[in-house]
N, CA and C of each residue as an Amber inpcrd file, in Angstrom:
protein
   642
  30.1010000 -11.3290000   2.1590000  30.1480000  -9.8740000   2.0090000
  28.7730000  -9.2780000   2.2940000  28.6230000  -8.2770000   3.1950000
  27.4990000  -7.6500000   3.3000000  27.5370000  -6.3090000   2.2140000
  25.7360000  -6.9850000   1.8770000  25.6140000  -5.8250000   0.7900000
  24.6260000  -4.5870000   1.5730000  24.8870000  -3.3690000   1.4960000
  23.7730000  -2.3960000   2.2480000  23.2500000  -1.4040000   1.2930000
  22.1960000  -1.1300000   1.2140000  21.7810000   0.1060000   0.2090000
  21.3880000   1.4610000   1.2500000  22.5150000   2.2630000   0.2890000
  21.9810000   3.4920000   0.9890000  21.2050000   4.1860000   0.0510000
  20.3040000   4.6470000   0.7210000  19.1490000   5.2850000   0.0070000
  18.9780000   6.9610000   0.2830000  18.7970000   7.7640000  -0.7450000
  18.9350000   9.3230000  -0.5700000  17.6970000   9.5060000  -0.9100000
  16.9590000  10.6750000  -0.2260000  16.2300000  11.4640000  -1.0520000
  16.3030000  12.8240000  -0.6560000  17.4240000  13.6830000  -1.2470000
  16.7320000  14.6940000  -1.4260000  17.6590000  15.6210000  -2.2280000
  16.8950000  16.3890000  -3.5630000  17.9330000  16.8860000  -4.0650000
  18.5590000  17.8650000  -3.7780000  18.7610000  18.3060000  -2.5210000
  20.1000000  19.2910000  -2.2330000  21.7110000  18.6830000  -3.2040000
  22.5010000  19.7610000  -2.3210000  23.7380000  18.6210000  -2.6740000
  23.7840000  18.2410000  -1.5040000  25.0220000  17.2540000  -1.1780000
  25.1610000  16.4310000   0.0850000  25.8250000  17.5330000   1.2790000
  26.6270000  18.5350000   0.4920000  27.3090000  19.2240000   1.3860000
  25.9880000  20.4070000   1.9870000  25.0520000  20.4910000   1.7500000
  23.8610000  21.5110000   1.7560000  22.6740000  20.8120000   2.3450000
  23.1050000  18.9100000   2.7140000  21.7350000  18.5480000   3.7990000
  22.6930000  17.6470000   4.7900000  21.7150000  18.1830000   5.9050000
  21.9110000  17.3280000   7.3170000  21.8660000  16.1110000   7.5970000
  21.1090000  15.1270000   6.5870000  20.8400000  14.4520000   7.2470000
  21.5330000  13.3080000   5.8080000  22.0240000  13.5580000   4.6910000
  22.9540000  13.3640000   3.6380000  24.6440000  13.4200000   4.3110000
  24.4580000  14.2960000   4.7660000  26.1100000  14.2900000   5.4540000
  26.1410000  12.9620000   6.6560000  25.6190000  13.4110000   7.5570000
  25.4990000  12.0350000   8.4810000  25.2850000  10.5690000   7.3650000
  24.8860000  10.7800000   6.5100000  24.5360000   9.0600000   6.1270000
  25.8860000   9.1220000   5.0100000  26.7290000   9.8460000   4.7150000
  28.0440000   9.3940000   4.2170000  28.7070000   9.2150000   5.3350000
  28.6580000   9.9060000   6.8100000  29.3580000   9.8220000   7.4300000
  29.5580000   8.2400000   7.9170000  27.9990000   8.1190000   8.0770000
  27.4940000   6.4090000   8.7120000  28.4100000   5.5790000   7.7510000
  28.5490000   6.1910000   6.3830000  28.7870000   4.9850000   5.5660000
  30.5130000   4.6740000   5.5620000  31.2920000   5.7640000   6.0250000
  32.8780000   5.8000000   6.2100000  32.9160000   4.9690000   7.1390000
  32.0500000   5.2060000   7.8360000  31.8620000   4.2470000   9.4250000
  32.3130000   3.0180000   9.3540000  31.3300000   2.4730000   8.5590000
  31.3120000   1.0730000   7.8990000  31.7460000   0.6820000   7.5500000
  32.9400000   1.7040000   6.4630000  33.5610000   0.3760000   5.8220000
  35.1840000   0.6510000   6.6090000  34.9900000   1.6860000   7.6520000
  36.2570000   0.9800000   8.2440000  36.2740000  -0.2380000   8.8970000
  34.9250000  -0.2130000   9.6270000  34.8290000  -1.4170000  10.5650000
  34.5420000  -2.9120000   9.4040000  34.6730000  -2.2780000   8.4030000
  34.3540000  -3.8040000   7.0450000  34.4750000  -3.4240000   5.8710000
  35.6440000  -3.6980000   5.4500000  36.3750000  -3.1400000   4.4400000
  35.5860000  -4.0260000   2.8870000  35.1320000  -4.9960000   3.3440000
  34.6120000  -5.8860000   2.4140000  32.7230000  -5.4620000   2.1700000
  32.9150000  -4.3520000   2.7190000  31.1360000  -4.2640000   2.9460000
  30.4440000  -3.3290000   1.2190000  29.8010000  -3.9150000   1.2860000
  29.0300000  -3.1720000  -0.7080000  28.4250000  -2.4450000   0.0030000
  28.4870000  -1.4460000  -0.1510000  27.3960000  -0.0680000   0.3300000
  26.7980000   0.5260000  -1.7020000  25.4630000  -0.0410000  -2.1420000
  25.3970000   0.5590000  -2.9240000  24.2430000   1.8740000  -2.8760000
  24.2610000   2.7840000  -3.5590000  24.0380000   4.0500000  -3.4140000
  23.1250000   3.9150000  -3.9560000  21.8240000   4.7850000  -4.2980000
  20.5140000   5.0420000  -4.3850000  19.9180000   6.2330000  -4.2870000
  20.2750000   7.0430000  -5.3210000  19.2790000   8.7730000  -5.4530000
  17.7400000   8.6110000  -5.8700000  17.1380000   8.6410000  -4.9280000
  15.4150000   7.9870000  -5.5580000  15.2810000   9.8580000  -6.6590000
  16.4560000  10.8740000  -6.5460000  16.4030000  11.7250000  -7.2400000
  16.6360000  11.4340000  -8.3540000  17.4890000  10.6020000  -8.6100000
  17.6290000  10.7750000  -9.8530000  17.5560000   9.3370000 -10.7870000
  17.6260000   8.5230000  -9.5210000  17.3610000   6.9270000 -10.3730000
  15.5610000   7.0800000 -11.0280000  15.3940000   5.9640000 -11.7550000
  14.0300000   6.1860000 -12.6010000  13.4390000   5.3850000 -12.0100000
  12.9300000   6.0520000 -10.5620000  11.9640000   4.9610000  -9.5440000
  10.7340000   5.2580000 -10.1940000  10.0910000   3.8620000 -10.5460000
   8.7920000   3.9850000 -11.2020000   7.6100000   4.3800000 -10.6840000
   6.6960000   5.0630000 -10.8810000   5.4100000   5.3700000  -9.5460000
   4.4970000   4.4930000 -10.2350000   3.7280000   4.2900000  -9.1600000
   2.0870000   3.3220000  -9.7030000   1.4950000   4.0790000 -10.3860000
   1.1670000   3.4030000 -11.3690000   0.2050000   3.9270000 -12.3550000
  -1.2920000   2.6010000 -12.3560000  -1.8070000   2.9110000 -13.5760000
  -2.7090000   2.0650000 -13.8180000  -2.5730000   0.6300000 -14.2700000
  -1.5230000   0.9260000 -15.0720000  -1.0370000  -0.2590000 -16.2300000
  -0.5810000  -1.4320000 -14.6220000   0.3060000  -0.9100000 -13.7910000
   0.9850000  -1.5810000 -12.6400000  -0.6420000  -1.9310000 -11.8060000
  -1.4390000  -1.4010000 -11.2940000  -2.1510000  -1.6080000 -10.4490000
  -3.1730000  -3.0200000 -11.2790000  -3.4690000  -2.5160000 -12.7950000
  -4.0480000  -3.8700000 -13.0030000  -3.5060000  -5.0100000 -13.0220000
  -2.2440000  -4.7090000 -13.3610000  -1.3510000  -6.1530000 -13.5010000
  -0.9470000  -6.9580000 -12.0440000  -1.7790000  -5.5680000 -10.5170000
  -1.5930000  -6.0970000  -9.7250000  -2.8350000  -6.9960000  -9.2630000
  -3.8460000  -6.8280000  -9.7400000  -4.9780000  -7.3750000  -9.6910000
  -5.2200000  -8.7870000 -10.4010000  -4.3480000  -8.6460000 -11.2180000
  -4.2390000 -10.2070000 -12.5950000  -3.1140000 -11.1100000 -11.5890000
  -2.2520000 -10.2430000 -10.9070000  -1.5630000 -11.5690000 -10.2800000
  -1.8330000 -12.1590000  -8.9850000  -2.6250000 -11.1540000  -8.2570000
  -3.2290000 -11.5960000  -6.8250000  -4.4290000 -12.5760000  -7.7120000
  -5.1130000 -12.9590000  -8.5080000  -5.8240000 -13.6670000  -9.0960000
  -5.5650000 -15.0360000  -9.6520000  -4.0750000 -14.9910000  -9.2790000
  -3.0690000 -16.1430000  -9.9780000  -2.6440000 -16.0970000 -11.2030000
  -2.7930000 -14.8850000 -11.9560000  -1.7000000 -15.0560000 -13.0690000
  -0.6430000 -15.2470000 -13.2750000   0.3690000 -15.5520000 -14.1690000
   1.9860000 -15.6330000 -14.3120000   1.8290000 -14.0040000 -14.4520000
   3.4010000 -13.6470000 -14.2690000   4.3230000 -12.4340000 -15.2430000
   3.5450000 -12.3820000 -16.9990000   4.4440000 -13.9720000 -16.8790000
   3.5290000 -14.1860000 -18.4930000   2.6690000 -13.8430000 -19.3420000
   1.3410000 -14.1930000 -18.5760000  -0.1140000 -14.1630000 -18.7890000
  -0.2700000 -12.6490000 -18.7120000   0.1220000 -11.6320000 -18.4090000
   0.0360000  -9.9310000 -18.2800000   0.3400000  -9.6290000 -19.9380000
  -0.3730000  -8.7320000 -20.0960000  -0.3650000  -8.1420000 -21.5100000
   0.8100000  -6.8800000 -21.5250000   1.4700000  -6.5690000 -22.5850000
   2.6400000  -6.3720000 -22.8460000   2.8510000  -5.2750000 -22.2030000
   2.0410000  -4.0220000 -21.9260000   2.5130000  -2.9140000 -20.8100000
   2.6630000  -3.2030000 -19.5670000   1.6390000  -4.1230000 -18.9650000
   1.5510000  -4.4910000 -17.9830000   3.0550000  -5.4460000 -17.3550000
   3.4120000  -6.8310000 -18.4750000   4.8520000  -7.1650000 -17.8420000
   5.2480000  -6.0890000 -18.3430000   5.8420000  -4.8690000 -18.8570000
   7.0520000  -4.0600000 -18.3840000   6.8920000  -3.4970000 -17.3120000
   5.7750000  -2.9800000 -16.6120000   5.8710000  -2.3380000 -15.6760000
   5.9250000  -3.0510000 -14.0780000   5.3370000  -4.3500000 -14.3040000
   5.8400000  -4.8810000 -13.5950000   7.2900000  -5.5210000 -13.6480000
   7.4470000  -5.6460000 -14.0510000   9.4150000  -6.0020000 -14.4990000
  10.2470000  -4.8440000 -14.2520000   9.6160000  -3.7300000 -14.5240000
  10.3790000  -2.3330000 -14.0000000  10.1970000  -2.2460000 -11.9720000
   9.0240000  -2.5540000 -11.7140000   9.3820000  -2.5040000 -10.3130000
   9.6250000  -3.4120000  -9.6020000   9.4270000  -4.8160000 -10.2090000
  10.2040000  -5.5520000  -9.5180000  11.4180000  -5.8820000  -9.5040000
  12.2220000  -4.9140000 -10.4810000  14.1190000  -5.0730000 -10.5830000
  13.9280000  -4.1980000  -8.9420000  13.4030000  -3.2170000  -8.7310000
  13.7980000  -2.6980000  -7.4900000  13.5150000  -3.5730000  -6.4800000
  12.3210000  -4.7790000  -6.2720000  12.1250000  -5.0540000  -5.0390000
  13.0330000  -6.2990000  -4.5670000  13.1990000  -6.6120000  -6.2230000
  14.3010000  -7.7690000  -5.9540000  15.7200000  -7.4130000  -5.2190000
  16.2580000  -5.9330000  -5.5060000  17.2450000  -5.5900000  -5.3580000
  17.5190000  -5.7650000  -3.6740000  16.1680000  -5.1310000  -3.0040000
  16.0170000  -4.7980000  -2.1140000  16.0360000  -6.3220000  -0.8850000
  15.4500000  -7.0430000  -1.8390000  15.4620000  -8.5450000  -0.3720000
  16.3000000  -9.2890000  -1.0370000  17.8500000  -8.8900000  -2.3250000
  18.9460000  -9.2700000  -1.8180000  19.8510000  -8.7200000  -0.6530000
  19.5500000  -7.2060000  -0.7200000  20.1340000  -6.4230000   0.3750000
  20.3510000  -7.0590000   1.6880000  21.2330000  -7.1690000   2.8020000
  21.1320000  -7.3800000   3.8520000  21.3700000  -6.2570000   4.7990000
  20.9860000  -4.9510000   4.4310000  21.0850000  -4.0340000   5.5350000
  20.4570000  -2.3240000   4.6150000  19.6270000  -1.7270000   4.9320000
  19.3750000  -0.6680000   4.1280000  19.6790000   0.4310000   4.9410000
  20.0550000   2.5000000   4.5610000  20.5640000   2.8730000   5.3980000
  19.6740000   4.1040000   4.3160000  18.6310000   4.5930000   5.0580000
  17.7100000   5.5630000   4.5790000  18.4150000   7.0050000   4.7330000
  18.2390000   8.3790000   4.0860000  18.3760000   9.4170000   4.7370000
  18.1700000  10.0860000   3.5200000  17.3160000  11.0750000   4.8660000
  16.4760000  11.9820000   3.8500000  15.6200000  13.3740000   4.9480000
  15.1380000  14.3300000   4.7060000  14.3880000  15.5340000   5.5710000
  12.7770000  14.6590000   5.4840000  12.5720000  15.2550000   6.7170000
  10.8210000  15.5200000   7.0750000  10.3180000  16.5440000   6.5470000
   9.2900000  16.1620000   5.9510000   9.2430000  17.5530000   4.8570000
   7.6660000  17.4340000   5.1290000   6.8670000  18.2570000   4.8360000
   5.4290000  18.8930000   5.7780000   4.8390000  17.3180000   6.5010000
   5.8960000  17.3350000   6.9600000   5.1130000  15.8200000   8.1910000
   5.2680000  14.8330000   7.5890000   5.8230000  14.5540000   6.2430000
   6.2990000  13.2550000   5.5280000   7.5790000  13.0860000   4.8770000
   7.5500000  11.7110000   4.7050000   8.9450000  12.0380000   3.5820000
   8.7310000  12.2620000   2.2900000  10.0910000  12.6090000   1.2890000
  10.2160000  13.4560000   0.5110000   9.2300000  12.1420000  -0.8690000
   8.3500000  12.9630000  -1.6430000   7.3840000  11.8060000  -2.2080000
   8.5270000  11.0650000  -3.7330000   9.5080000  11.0000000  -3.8530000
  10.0520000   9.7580000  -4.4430000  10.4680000   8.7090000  -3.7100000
  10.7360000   9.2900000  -1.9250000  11.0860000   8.1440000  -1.2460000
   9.8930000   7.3380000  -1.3520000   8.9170000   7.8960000  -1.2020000
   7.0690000   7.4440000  -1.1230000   7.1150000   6.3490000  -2.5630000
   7.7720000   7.1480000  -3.2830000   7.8670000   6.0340000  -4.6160000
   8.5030000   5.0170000  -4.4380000  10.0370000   5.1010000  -4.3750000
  10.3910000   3.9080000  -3.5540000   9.6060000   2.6300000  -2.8230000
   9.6210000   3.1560000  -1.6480000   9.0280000   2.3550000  -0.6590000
   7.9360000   1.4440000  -1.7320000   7.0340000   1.9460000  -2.5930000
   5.7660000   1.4310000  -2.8900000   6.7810000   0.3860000  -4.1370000
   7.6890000   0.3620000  -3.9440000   8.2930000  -1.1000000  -5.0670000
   8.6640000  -1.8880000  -3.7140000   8.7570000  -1.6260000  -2.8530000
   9.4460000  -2.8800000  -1.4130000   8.5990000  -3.5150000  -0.7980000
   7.3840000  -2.5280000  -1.1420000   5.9370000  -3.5450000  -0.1330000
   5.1610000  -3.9880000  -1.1530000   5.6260000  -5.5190000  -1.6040000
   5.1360000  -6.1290000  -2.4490000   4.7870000  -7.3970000  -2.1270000
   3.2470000  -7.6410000  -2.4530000   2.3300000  -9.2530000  -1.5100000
   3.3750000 -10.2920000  -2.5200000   3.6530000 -10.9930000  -2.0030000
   4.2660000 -12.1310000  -2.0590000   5.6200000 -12.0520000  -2.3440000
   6.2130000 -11.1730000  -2.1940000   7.7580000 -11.0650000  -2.1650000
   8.5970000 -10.3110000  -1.3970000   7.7900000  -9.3370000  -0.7960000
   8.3490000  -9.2100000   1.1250000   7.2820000  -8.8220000   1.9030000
   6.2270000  -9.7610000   1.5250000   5.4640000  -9.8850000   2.6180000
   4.1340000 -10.7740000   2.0460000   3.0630000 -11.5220000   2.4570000
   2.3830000 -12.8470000   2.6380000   1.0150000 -12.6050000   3.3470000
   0.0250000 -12.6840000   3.1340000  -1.3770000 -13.2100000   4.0300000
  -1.2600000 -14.3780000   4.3520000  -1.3860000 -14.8230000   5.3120000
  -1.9120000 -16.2910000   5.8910000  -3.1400000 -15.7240000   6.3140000
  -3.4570000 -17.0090000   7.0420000  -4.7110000 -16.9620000   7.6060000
  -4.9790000 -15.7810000   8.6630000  -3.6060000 -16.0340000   9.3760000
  -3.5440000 -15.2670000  10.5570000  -3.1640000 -14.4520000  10.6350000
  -2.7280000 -13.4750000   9.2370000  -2.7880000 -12.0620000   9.0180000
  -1.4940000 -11.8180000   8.3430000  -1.1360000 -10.6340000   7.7590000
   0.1850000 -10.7910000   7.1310000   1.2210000 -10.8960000   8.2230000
   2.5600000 -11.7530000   7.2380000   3.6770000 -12.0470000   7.2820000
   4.3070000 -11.3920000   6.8030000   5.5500000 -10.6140000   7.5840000
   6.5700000 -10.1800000   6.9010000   7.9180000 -11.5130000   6.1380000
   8.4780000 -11.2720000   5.2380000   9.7220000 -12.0940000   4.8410000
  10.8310000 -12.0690000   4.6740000  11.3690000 -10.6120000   4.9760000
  12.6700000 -10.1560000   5.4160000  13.3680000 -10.2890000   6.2480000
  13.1650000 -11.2960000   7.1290000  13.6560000 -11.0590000   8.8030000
  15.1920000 -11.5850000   8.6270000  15.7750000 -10.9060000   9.5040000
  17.3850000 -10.8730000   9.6070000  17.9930000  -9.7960000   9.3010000
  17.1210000  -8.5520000   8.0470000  17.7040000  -7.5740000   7.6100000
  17.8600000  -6.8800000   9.3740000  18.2710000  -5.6800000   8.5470000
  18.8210000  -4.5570000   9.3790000  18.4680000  -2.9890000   8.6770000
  18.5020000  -2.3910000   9.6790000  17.8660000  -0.6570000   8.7090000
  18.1000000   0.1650000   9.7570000  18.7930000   1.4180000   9.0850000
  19.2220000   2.8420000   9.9870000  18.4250000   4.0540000   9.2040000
  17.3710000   4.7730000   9.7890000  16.7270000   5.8600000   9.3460000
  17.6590000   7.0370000   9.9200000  17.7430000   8.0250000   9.0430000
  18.7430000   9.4090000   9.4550000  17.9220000  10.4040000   9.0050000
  16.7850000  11.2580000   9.5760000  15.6800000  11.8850000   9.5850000
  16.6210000  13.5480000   9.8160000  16.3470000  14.2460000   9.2920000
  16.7140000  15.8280000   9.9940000  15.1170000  16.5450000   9.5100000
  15.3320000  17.5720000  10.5810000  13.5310000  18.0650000  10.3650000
  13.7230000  19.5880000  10.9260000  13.1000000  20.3490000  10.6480000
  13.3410000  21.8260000  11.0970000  12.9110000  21.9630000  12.1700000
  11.7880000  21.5790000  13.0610000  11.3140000  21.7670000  14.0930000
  11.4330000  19.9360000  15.0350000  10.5460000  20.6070000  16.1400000
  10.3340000  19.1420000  16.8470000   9.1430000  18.2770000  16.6280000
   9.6780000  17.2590000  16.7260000   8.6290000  16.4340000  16.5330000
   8.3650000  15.0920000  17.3570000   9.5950000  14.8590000  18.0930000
   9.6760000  13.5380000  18.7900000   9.0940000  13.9970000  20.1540000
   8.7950000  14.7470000  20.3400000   7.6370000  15.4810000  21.6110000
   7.2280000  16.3990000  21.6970000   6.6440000  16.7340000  22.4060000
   5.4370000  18.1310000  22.1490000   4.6660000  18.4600000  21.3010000
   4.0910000  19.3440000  21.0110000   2.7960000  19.6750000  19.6400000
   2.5490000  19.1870000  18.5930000   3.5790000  18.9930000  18.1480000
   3.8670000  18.3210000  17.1530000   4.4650000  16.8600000  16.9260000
   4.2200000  16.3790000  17.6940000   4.4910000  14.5990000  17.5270000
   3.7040000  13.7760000  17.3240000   1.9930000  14.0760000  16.8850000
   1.2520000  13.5610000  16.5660000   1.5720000  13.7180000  14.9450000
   2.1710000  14.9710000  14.5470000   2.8010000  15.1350000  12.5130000
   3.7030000  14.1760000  12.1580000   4.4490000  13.9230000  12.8400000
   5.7000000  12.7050000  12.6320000   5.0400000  11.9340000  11.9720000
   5.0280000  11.8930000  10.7870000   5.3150000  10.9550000   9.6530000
   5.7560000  10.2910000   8.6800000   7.0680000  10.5680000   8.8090000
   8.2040000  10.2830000   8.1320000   9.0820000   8.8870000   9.0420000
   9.4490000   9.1750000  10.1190000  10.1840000   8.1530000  10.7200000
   9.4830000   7.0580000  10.7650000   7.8300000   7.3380000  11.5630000
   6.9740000   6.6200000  12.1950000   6.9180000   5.1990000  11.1970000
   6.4520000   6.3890000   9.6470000   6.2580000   5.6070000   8.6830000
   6.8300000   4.9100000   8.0450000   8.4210000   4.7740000   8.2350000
   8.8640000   3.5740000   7.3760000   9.1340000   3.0100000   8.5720000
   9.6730000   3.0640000   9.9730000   9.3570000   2.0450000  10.8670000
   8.2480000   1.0600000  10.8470000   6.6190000   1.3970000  10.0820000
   5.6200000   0.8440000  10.3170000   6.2000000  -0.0950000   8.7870000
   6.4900000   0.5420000   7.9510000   6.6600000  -0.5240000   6.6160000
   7.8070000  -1.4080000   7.0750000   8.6220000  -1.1000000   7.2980000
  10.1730000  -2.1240000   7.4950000   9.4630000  -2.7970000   8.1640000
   8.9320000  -2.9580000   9.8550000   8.2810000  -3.8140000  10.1610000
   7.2280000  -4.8140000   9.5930000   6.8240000  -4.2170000   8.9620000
   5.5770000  -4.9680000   8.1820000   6.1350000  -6.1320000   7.3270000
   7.3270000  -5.4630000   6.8650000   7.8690000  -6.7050000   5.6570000
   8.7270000  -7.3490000   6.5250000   8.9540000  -7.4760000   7.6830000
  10.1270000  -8.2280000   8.2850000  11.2770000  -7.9950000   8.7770000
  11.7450000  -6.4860000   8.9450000  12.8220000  -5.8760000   9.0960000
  12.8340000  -5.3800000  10.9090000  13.4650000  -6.3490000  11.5750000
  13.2700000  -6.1510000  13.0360000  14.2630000  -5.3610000  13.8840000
  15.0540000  -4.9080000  13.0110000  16.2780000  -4.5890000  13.7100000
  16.4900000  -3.2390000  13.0230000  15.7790000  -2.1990000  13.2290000
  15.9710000  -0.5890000  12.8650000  16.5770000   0.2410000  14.2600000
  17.5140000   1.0520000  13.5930000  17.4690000   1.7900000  14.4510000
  17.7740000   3.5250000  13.5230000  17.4080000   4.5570000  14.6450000
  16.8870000   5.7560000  13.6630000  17.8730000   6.8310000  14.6220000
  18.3480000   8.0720000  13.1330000  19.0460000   9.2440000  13.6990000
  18.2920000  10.2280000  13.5730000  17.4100000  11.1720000  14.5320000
  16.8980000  12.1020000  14.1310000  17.7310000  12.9650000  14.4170000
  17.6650000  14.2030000  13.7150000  18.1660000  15.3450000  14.0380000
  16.8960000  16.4370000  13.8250000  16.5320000  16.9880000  15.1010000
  15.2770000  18.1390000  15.1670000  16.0570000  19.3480000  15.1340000
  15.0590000  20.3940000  14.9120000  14.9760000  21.4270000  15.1660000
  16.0090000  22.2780000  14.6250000  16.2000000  21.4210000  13.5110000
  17.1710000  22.0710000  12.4070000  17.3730000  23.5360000  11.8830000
  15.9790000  24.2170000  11.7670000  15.9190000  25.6850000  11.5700000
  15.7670000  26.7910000  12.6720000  15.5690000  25.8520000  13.8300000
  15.6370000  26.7000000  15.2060000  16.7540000  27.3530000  15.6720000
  17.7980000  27.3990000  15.3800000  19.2620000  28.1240000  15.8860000
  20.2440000  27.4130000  15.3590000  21.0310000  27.8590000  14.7350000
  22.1700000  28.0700000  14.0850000  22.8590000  27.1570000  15.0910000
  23.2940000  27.6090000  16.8350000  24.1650000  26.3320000  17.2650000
  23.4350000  25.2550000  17.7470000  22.0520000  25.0930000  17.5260000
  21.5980000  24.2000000  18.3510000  21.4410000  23.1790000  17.4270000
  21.7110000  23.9040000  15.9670000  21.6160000  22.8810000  14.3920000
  23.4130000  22.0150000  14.7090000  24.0130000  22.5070000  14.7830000
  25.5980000  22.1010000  14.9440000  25.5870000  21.5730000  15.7720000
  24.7850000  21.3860000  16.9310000  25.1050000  20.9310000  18.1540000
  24.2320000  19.4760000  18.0060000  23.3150000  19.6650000  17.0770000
  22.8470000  18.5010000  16.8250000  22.9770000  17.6060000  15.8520000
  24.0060000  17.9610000  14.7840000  24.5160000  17.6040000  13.9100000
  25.7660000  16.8180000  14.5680000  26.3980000  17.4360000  15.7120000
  27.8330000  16.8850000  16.0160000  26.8300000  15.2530000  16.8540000
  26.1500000  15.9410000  17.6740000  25.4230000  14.5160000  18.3320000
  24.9680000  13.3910000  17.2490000  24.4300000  13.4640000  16.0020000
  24.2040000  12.5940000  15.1250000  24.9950000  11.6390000  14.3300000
  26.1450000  12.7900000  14.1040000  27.6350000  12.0640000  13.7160000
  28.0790000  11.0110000  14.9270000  28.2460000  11.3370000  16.4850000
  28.7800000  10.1690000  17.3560000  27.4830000   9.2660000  17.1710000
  26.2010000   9.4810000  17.1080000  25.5670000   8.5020000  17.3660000
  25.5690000   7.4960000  15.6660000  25.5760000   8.1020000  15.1630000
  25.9760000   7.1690000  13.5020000  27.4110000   5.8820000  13.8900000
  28.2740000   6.6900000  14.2020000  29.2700000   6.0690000  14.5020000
  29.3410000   4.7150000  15.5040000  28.0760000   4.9460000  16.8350000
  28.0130000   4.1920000  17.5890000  26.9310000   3.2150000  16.6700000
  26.5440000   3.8190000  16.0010000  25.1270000   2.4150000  15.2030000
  25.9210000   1.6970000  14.3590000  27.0290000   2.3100000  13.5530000
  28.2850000   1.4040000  12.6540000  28.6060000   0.2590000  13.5950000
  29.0560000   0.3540000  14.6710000  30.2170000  -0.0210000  15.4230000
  28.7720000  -1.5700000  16.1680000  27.5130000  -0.9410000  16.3170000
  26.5660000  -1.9370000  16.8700000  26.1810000  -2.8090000  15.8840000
  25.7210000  -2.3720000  14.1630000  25.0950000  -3.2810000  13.7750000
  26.2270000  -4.0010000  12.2960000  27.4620000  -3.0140000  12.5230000
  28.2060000  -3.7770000  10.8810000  29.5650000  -4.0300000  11.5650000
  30.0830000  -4.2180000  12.8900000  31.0990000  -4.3710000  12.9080000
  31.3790000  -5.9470000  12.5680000  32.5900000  -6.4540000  11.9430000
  32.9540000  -7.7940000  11.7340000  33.6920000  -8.1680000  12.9620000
């Protein structure tokens, strides 16, 4: 059984964002083509994604040093035990399915929270000698981006930092096989928003049909 996490961020409702509608749509997709497929759900709105604090950053310093879990003093294992239920969750996953707005050139900052429980040294990802290792490889990942203006060329494609940026993390930990739905220019015209909304829906459909069909 393939398990996939879809991941939200943003608190609209679903019927009130662009890029929330396409990633239920992606997800009907799916389980026609795999009726057996776990799609579990993920509101970084409203789940209690933990942010780094201090207590986490020293306890990250005690274990790059070789400590156990153990050996961490009692705030320190909870907070590490609180973010590593997420990262574990994440490299059981075999397929993740992001969606969320570009919001002033980034994504929305609980996804930012998120992410910072998945890029974790020694459990999806490694130094060797010869530089880091990712340890995820085999996953799979669909980004579904909507953004008010453009960004995938012209003036503004040096701001793109939202897509760019979890392409650069998924890669990093091992995730070779992304593929991404943008939808631009969302606040620019009324049909050119619909017109790019209908294009996102066939292309969701064609990414179901490429990376989950059985």
């Amino acid at each position: 059984m393939t398990t996939i996490l879809y991941i939200t961020a943003n608190p609209k409702k679903e019927e009130d964002s662009n890029s929330l509608r396409v990633g239920r749509a992606l997800g009907e997709s799916i389980r026609q083509l795999d009726s057996q497929a776990d799609i579990v759900e993920i509101d970084v709105y409203k789940q209690p994604i933990p942010l780094i604090d201090s207590h986490f950053l020293n306890a990250r310093s005690r274990l790059a040093a070789g400590k156990s879990v153990a050996e961490l003093q009692p705030e320190e294992q909870a907070v590490v035990r609180n973010v590593f239920q997420w990262t574990d969750q994440f490299i059981a996953a075999d397929a993740y399915v992001f969606a969320y707005p570009l919001w002033n050139f980034g994504i929305p900052p609980m996804l930012k929270a998120y992410v910072d429980t998945i890029k974790i040294a020694r459990k999806t990802f490694c130094y060797t000698p010869e530089g880091p290792v990712g340890l995820l490889s085999g996953k799979k990942a669909v980004l579904i981006q909507s953004s008010g203006d453009i960004y995938s060329e012209g003036p503004l494609k040096e701001f793109e930092h939202g897509s760019r940026y979890l392409k650069s993390v998924l890669s990093f930990i091992g995730v070779a096989c992304i593929e991404a739905i943008l939808m631009e220019g969302m606040d620019k015209d009324a049909a050119m928003a619909e017109a790019n909304r209908r294009k996102a829906l066939t292309e969701a459909a064609r990414i179901a049909r490429k990376l989950f069909a059985v």
